PDB file of C-alpha atoms in Angstrom:
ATOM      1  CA  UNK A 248      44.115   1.909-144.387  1.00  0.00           C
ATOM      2  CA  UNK A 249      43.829   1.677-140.349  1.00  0.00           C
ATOM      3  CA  UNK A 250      44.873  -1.542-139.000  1.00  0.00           C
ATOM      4  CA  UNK A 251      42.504  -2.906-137.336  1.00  0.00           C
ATOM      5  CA  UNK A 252      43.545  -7.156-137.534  1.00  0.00           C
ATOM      6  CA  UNK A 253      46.736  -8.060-137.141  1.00  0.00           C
ATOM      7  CA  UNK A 254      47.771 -12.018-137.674  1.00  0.00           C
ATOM      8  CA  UNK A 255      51.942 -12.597-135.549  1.00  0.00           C
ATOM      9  CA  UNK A 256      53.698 -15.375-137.334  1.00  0.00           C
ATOM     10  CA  UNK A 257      55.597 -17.001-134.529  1.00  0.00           C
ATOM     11  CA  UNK A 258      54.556 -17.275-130.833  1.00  0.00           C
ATOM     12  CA  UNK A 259      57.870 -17.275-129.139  1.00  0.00           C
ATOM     13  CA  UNK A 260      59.172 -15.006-126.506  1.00  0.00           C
ATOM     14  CA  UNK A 261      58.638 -11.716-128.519  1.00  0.00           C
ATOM     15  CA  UNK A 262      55.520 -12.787-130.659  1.00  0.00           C
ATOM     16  CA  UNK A 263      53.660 -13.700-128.092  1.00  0.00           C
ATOM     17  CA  UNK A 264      54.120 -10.292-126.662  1.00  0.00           C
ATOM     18  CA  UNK A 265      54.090  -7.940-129.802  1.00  0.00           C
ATOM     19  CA  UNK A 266      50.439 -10.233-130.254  1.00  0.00           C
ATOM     20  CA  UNK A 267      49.634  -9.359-126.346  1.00  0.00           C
ATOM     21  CA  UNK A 268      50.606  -5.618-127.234  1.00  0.00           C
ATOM     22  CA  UNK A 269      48.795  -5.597-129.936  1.00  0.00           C
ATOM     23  CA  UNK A 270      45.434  -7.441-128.628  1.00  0.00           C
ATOM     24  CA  UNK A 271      45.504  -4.909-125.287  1.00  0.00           C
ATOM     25  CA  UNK A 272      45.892  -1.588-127.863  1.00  0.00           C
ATOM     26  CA  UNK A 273      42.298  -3.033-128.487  1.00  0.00           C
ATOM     27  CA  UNK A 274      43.098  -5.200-131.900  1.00  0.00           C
ATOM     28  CA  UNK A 275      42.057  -8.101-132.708  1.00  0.00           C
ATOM     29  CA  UNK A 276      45.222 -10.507-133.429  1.00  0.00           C
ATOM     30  CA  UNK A 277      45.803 -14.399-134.174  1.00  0.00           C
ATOM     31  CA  UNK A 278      48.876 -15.475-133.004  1.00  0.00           C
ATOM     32  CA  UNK A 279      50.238 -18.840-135.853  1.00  0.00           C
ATOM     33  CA  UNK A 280      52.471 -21.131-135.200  1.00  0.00           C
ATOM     34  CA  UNK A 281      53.062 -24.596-136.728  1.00  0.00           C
ATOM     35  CA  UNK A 282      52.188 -27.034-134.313  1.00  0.00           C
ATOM     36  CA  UNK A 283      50.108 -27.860-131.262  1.00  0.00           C
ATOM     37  CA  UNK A 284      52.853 -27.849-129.319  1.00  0.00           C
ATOM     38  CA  UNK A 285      54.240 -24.908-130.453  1.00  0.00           C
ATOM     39  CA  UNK A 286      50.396 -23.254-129.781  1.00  0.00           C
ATOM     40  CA  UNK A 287      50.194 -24.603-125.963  1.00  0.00           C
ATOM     41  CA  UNK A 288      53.567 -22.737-125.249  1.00  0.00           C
ATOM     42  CA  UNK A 289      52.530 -19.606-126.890  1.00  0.00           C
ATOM     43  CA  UNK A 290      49.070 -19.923-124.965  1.00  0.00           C
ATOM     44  CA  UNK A 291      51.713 -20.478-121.771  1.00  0.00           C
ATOM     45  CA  UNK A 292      53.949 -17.462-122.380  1.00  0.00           C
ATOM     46  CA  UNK A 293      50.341 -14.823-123.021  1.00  0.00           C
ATOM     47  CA  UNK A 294      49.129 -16.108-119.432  1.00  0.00           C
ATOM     48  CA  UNK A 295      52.947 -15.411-118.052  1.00  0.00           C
ATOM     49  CA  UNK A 296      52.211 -12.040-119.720  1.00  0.00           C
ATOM     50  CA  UNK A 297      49.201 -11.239-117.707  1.00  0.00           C
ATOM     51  CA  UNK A 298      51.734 -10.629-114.024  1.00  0.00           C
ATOM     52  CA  UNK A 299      54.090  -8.208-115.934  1.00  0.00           C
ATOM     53  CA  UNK A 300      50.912  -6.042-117.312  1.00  0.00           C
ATOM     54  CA  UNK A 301      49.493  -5.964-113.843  1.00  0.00           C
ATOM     55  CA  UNK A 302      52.347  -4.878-112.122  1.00  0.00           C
ATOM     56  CA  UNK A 303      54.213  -2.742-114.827  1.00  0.00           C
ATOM     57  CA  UNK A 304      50.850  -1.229-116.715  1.00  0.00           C
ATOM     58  CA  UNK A 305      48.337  -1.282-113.948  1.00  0.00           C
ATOM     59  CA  UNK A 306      46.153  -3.203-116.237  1.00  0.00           C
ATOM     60  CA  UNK A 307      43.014  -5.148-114.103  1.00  0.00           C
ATOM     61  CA  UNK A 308      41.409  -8.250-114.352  1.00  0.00           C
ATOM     62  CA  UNK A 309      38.928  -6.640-117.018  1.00  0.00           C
ATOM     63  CA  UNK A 310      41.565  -5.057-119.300  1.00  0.00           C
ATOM     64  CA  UNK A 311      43.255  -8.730-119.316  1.00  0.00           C
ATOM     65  CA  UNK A 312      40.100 -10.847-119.664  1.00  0.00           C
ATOM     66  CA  UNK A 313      39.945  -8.557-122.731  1.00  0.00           C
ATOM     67  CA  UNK A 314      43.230  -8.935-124.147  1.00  0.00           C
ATOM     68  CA  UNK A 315      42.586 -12.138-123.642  1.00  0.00           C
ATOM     69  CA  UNK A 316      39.805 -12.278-125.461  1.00  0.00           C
ATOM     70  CA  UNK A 317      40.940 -10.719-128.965  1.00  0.00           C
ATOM     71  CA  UNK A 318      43.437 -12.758-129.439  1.00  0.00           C
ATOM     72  CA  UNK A 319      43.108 -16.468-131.522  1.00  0.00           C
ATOM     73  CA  UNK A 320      45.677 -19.268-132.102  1.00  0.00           C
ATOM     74  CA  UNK A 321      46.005 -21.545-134.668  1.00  0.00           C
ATOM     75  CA  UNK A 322      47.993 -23.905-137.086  1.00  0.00           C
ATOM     76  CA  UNK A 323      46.288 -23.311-140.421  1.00  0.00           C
ATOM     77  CA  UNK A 324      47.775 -20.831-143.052  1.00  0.00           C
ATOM     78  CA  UNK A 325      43.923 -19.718-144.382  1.00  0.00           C
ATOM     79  CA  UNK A 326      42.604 -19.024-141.072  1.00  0.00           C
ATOM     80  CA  UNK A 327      45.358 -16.552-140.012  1.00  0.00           C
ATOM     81  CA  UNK A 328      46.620 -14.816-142.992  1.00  0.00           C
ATOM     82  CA  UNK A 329      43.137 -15.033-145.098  1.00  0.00           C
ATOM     83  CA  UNK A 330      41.981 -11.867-144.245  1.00  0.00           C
ATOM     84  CA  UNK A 331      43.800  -9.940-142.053  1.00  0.00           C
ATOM     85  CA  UNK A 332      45.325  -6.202-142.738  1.00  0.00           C
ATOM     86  CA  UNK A 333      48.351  -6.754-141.665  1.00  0.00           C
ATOM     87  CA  UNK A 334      50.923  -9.746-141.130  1.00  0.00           C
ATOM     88  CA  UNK A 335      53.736  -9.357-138.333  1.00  0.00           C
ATOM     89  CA  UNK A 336      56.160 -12.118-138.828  1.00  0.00           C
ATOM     90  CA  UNK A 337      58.535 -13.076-136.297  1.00  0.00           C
ATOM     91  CA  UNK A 338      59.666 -16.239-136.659  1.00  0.00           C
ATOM     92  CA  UNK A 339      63.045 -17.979-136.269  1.00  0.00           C
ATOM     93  CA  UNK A 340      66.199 -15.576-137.920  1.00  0.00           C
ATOM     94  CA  UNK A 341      67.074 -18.579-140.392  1.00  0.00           C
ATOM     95  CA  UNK A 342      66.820 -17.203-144.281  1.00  0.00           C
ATOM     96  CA  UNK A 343      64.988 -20.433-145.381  1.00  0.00           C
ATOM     97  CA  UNK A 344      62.628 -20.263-143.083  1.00  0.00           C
ATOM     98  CA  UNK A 345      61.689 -17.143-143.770  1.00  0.00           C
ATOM     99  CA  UNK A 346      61.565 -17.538-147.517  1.00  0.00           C
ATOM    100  CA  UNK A 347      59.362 -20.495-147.045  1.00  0.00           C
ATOM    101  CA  UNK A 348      57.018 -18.943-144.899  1.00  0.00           C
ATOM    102  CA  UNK A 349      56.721 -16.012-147.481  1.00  0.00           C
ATOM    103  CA  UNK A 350      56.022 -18.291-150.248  1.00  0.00           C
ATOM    104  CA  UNK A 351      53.621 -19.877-148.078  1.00  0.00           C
ATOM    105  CA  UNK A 352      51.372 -16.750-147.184  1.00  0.00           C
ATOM    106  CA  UNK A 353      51.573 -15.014-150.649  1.00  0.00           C
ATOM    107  CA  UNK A 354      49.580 -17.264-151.644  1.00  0.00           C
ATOM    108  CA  UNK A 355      47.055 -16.722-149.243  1.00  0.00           C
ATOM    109  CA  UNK A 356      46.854 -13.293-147.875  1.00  0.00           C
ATOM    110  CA  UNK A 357      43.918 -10.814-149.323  1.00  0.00           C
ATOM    111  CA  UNK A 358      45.969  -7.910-151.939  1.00  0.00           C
ATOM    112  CA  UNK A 359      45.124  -5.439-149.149  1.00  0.00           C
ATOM    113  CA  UNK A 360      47.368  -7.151-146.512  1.00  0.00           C
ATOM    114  CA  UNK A 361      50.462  -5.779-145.589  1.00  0.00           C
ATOM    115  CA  UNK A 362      53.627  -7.794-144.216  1.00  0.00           C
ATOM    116  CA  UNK A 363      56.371  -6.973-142.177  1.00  0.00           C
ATOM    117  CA  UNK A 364      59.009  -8.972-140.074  1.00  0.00           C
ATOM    118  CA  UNK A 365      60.456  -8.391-136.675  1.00  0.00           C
ATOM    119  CA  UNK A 366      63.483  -9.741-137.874  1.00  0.00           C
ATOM    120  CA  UNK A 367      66.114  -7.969-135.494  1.00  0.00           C
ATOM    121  CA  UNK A 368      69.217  -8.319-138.524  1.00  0.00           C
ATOM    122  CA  UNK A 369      68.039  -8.746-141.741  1.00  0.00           C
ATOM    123  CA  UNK A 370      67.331  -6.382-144.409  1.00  0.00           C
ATOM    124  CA  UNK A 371      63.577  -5.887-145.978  1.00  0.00           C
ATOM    125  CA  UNK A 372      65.026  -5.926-149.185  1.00  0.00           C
ATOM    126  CA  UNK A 373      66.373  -9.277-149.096  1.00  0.00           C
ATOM    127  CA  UNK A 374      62.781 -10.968-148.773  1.00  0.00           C
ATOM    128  CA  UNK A 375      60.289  -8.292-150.503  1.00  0.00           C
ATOM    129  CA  UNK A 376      60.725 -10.100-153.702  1.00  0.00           C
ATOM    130  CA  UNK A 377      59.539 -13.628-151.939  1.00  0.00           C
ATOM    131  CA  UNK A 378      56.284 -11.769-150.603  1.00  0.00           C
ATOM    132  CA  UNK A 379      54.359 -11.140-153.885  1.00  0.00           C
ATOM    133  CA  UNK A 380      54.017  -7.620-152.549  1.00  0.00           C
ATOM    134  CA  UNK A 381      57.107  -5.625-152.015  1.00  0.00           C
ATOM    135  CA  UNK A 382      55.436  -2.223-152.249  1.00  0.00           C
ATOM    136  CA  UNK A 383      53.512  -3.378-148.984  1.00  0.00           C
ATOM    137  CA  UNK A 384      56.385  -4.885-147.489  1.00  0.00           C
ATOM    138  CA  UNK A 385      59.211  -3.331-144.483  1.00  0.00           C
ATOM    139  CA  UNK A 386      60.402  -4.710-141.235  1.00  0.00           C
ATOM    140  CA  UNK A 387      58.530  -3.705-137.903  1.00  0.00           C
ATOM    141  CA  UNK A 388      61.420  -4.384-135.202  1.00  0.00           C
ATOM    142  CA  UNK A 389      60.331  -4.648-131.535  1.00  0.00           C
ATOM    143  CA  UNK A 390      61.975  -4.713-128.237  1.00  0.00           C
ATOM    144  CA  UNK A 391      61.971  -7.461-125.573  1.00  0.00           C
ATOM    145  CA  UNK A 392      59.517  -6.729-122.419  1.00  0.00           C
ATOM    146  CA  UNK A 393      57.811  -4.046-125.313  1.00  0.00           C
ATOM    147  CA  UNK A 394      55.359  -2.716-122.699  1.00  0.00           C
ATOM    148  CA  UNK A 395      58.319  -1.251-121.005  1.00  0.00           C
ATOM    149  CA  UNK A 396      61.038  -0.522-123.929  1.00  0.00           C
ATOM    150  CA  UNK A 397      57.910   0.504-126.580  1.00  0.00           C
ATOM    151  CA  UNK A 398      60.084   1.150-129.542  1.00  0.00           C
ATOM    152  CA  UNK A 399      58.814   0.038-133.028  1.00  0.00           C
ATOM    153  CA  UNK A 400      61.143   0.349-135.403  1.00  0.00           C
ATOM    154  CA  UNK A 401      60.130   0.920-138.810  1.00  0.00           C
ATOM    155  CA  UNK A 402      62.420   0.630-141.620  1.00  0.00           C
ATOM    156  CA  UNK A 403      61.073   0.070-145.933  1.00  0.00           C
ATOM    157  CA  UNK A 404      63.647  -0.635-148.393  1.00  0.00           C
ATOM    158  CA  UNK A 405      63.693   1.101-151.766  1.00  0.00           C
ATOM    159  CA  UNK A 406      60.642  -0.165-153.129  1.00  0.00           C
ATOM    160  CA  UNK A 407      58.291   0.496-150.149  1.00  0.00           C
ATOM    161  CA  UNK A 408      55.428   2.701-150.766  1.00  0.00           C
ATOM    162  CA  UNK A 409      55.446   5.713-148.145  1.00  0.00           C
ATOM    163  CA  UNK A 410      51.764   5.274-147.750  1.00  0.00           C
ATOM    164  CA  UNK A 411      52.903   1.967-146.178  1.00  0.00           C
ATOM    165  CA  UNK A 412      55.321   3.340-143.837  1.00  0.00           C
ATOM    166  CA  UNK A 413      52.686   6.186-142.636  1.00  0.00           C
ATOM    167  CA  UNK A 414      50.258   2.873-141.912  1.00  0.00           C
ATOM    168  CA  UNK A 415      52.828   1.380-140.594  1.00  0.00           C
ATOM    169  CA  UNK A 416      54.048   4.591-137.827  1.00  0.00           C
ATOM    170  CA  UNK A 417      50.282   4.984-137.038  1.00  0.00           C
ATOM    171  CA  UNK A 418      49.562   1.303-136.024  1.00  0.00           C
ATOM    172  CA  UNK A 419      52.845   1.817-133.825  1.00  0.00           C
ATOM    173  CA  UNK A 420      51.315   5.003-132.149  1.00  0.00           C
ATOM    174  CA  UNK A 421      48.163   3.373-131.805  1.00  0.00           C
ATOM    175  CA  UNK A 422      49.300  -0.061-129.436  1.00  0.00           C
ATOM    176  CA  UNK A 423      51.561   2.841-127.385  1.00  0.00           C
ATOM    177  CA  UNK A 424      54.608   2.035-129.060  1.00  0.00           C
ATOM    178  CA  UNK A 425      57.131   5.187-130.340  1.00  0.00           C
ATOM    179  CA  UNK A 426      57.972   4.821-133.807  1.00  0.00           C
ATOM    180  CA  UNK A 427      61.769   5.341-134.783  1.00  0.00           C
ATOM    181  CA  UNK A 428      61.504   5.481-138.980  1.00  0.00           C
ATOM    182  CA  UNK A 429      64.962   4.081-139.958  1.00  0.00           C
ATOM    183  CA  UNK A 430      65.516   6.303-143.096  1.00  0.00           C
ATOM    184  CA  UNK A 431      67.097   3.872-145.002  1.00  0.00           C
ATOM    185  CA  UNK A 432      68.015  -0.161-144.956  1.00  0.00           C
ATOM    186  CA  UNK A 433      70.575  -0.901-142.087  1.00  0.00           C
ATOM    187  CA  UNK A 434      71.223  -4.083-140.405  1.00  0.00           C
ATOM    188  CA  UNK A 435      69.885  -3.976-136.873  1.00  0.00           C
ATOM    189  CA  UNK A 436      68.163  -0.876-137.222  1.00  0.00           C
ATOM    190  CA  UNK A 437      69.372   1.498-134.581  1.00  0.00           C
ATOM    191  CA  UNK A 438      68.694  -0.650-131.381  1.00  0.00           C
ATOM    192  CA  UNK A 439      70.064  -3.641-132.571  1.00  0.00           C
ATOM    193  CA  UNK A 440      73.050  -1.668-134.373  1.00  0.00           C
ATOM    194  CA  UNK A 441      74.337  -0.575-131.119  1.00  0.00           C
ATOM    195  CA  UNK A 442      72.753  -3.663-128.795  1.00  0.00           C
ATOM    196  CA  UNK A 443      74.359  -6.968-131.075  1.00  0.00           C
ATOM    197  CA  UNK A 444      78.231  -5.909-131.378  1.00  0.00           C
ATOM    198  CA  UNK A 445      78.324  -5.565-127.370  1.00  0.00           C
ATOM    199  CA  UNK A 446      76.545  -8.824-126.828  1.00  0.00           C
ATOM    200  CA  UNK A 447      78.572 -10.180-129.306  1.00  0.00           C
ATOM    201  CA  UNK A 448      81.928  -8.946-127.535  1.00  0.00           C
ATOM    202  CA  UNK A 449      80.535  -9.907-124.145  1.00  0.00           C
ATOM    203  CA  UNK A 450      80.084 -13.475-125.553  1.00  0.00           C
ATOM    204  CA  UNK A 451      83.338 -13.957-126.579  1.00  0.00           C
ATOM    205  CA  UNK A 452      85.069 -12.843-123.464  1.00  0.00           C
ATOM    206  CA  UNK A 453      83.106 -15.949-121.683  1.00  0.00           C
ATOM    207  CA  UNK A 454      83.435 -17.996-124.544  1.00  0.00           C
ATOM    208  CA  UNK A 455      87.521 -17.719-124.314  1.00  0.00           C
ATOM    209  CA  UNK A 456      87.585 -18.157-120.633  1.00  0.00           C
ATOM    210  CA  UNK A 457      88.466 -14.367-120.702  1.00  0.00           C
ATOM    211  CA  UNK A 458      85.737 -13.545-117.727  1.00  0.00           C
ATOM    212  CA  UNK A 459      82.662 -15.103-116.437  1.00  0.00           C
ATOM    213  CA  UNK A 460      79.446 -14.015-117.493  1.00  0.00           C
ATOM    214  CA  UNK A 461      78.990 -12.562-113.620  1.00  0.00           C
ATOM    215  CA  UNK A 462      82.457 -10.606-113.646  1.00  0.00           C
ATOM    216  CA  UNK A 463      81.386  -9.005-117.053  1.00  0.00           C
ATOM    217  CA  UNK A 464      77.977  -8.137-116.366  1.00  0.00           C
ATOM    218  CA  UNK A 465      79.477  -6.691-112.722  1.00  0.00           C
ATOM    219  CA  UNK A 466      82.376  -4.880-114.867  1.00  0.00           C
ATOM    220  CA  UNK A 467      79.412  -3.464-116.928  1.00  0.00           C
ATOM    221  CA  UNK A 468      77.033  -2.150-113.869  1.00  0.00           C
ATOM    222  CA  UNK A 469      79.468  -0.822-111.966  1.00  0.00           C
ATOM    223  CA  UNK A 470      81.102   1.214-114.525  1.00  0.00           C
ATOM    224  CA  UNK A 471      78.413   2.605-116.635  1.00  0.00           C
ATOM    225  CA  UNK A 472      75.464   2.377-113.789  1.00  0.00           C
ATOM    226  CA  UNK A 473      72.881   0.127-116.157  1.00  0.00           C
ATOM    227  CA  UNK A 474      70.406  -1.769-113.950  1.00  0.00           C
ATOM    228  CA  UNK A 475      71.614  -4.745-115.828  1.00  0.00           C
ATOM    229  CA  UNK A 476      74.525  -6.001-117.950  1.00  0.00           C
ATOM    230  CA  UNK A 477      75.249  -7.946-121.553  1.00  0.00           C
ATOM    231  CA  UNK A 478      74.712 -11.819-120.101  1.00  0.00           C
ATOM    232  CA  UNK A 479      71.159 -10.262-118.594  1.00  0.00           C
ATOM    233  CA  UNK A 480      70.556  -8.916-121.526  1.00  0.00           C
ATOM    234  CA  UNK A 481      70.940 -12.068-123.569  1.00  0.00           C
ATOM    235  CA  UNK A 482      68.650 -14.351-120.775  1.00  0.00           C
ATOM    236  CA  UNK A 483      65.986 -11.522-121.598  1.00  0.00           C
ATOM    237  CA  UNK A 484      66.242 -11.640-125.369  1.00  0.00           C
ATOM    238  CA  UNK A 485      66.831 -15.452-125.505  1.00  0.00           C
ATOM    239  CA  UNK A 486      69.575 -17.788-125.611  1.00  0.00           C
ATOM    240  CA  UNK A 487      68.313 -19.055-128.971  1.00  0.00           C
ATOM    241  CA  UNK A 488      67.496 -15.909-130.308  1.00  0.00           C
ATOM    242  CA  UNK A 489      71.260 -14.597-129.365  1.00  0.00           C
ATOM    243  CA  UNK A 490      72.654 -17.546-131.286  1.00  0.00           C
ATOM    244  CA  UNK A 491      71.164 -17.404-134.231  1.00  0.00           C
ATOM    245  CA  UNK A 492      71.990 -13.682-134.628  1.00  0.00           C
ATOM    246  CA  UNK A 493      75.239 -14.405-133.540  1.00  0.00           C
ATOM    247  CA  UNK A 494      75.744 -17.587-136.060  1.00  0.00           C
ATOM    248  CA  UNK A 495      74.624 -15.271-138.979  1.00  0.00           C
ATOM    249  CA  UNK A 496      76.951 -12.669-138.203  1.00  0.00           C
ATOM    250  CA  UNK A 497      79.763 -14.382-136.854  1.00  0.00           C
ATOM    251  CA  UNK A 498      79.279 -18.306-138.057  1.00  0.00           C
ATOM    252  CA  UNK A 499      82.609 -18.073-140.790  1.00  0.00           C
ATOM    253  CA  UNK A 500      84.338 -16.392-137.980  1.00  0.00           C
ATOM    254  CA  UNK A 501      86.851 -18.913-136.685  1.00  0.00           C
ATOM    255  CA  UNK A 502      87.178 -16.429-132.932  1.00  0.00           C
ATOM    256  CA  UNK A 503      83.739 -17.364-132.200  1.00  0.00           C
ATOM    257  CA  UNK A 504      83.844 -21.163-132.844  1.00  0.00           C
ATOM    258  CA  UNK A 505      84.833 -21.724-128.899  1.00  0.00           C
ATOM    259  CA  UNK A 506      81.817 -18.942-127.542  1.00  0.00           C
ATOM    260  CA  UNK A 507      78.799 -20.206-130.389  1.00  0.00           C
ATOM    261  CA  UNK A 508      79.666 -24.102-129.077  1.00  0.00           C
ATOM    262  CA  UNK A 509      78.955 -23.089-125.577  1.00  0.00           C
ATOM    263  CA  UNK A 510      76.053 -20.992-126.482  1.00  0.00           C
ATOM    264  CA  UNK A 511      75.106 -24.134-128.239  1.00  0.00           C
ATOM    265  CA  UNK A 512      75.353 -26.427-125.039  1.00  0.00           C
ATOM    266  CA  UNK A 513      73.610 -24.247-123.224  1.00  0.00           C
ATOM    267  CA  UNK A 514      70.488 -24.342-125.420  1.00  0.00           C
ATOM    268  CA  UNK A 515      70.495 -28.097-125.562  1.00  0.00           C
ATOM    269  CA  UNK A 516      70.807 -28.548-122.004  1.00  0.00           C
ATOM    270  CA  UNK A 517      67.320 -26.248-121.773  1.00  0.00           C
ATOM    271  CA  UNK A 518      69.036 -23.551-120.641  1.00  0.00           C
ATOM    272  CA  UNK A 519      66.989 -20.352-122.731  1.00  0.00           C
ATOM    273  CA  UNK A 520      67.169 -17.856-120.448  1.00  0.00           C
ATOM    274  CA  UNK A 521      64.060 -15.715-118.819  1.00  0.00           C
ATOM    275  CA  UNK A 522      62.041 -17.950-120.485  1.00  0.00           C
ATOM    276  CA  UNK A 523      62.835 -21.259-119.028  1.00  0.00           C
ATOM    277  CA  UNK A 524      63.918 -20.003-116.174  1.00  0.00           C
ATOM    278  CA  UNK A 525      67.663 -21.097-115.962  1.00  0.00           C
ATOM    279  CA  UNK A 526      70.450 -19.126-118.472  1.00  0.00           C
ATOM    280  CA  UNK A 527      73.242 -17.601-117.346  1.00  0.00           C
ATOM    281  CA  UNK A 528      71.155 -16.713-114.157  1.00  0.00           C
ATOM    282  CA  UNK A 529      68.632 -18.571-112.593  1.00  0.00           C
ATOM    283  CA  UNK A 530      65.184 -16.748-112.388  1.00  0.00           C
ATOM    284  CA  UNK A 531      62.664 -15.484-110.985  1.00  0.00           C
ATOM    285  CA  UNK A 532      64.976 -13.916-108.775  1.00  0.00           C
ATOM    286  CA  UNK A 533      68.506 -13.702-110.597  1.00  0.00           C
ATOM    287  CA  UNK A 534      71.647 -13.183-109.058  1.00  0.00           C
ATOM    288  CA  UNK A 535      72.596  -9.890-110.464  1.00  0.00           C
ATOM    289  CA  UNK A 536      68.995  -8.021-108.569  1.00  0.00           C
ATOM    290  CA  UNK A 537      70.446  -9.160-105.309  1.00  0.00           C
ATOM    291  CA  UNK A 538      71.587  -6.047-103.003  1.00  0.00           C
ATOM    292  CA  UNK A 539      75.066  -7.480-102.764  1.00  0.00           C
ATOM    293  CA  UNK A 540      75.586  -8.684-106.650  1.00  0.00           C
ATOM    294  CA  UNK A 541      77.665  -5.674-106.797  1.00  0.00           C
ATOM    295  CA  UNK A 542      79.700  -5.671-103.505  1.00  0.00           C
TER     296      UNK A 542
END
């Protein structure tokens, strides 16, 4: 099967722009989400989109009216997972909510349909029994900003059907991403394998009053030359996202009590990241793109 209609589960910061992706590869995508509200700020963050495409992808006002115009929102379960060949979920890293949802969509979804979450630490096999179809079933992992860092991991678990995976590596090639085929099941993949444990680790220097987020991320650019360091690299991925990662991993773990409270505060008090605009830098123009960050 060639996938040709793609439904994304979840139009936060990275399914709003694996459904953006997907809709300016030329496929026709419906972005769901639960609520109005939760539809309006997905609508929000695929206009936000339209600045980055221009500038990093060259794209021009006709390539975006067209993106534009293949992609759909809505609320109700029938209209976006009725017919559709394949389901991207990427909704909120909380076991529960994932199992519901998968109840939910078995239920709905046409036998062709295949699903896969974005889910950056769990394992396939831990929900391909909830999805009515575990043969059809693997995780699709994308990275943040995925027009620029267009990896799409693709990992089954034992029960996948190969003819799945091959679907699932041409539908990468085919919205410009390059597919990395995790042989077998691994937390985090390979991005996410190397990317959490130094997030983590950054965290929990702040978290103790070890460093500030500034002096690490400084610490970090200096020394190994990257354009940006962990505390960047946690506005970009999401203050939210980052926490509930971090509380799965790390939640019995009485050393990160102090850092996942903060984290915590942070997120109540708005602060997201990138996508509100204040985290542990203030955007558009953060503190650590400024010619003397480094001085």
């Amino acid at each position: 099967m060639r996938i040709q209609t793609v439904t994304v589960a979840g139009g936060g910061t990275l399914g709003s722009q694996i459904a953006y992706q997907t809709a300016y590869a030329g496929k026709h995508v419906t972005i769901y989400d639960i609520n109005d509200e939760a539809l309006t700020a997905a609508k929000n963050r695929l206009q936000r989109l339209d600045a980055s495409y221009q500038g990093d992808m060259h794209a021009t006002q006709a390539d975006l009216d067209e993106t534009h115009a293949r992609i759909q929102v809505t609320s109700d379960p029938n209209t976006a997972f009725g017919n559709v060949d394949l389901v991207i979920e990427a909704i909120p890293e909380v076991t529960t909510i994932k199992t519901d949802f998968y109840h939910l969509i078995s239920g709905i979804a046409d036998a062709r349909t295949i699903f896969a979450s974005n889910s950056s630490t769990f394992l396939p096999s831990q929900f391909a029994d909830q999805t009515d179809r575990p043969s059809q079933f693997a995780n699709l992992h994308f990275a943040n900003q995925i027009w620029k860092h267009n990896t799409a991991e693709i990992m089954g678990h034992p029960g996948t059907d190969p003819k799945v995976i091959a679907t699932l590596t041409t539908f990468a090639h085919e919205i410009s991403m390059v597919p990395i085929v995790v042989q077998k099941e691994q937390p985090g993949y390979v991005l996410n394998s190397l990317l959490t444990p130094f997030l983590e680790n950054a965290a929990y220097l702040w978290g103790e009053d070890i460093a500030t987020p500034q002096t690490v991320d400084k610490t970090w650019m200096i020394d190994d030359g990257a354009p940006m360091g962990p505390f960047a690299t946690i506005d970009l991925v999401g203050l939210r996202t980052f926490f509930n990662i971090t509380q799965e991993r790390q939640g019995d773990n009485p050393a990160f009590k102090k850092t996942l409270a903060k984290v915590q505060q942070m997120i109540d008090d708005g602060n997201l990241g990138l996508e509100s605009g204040h985290g542990f830098y203030t955007y558009p123009d953060p503190a650590y793109q400024q010619t003397d960050f480094l001085a």
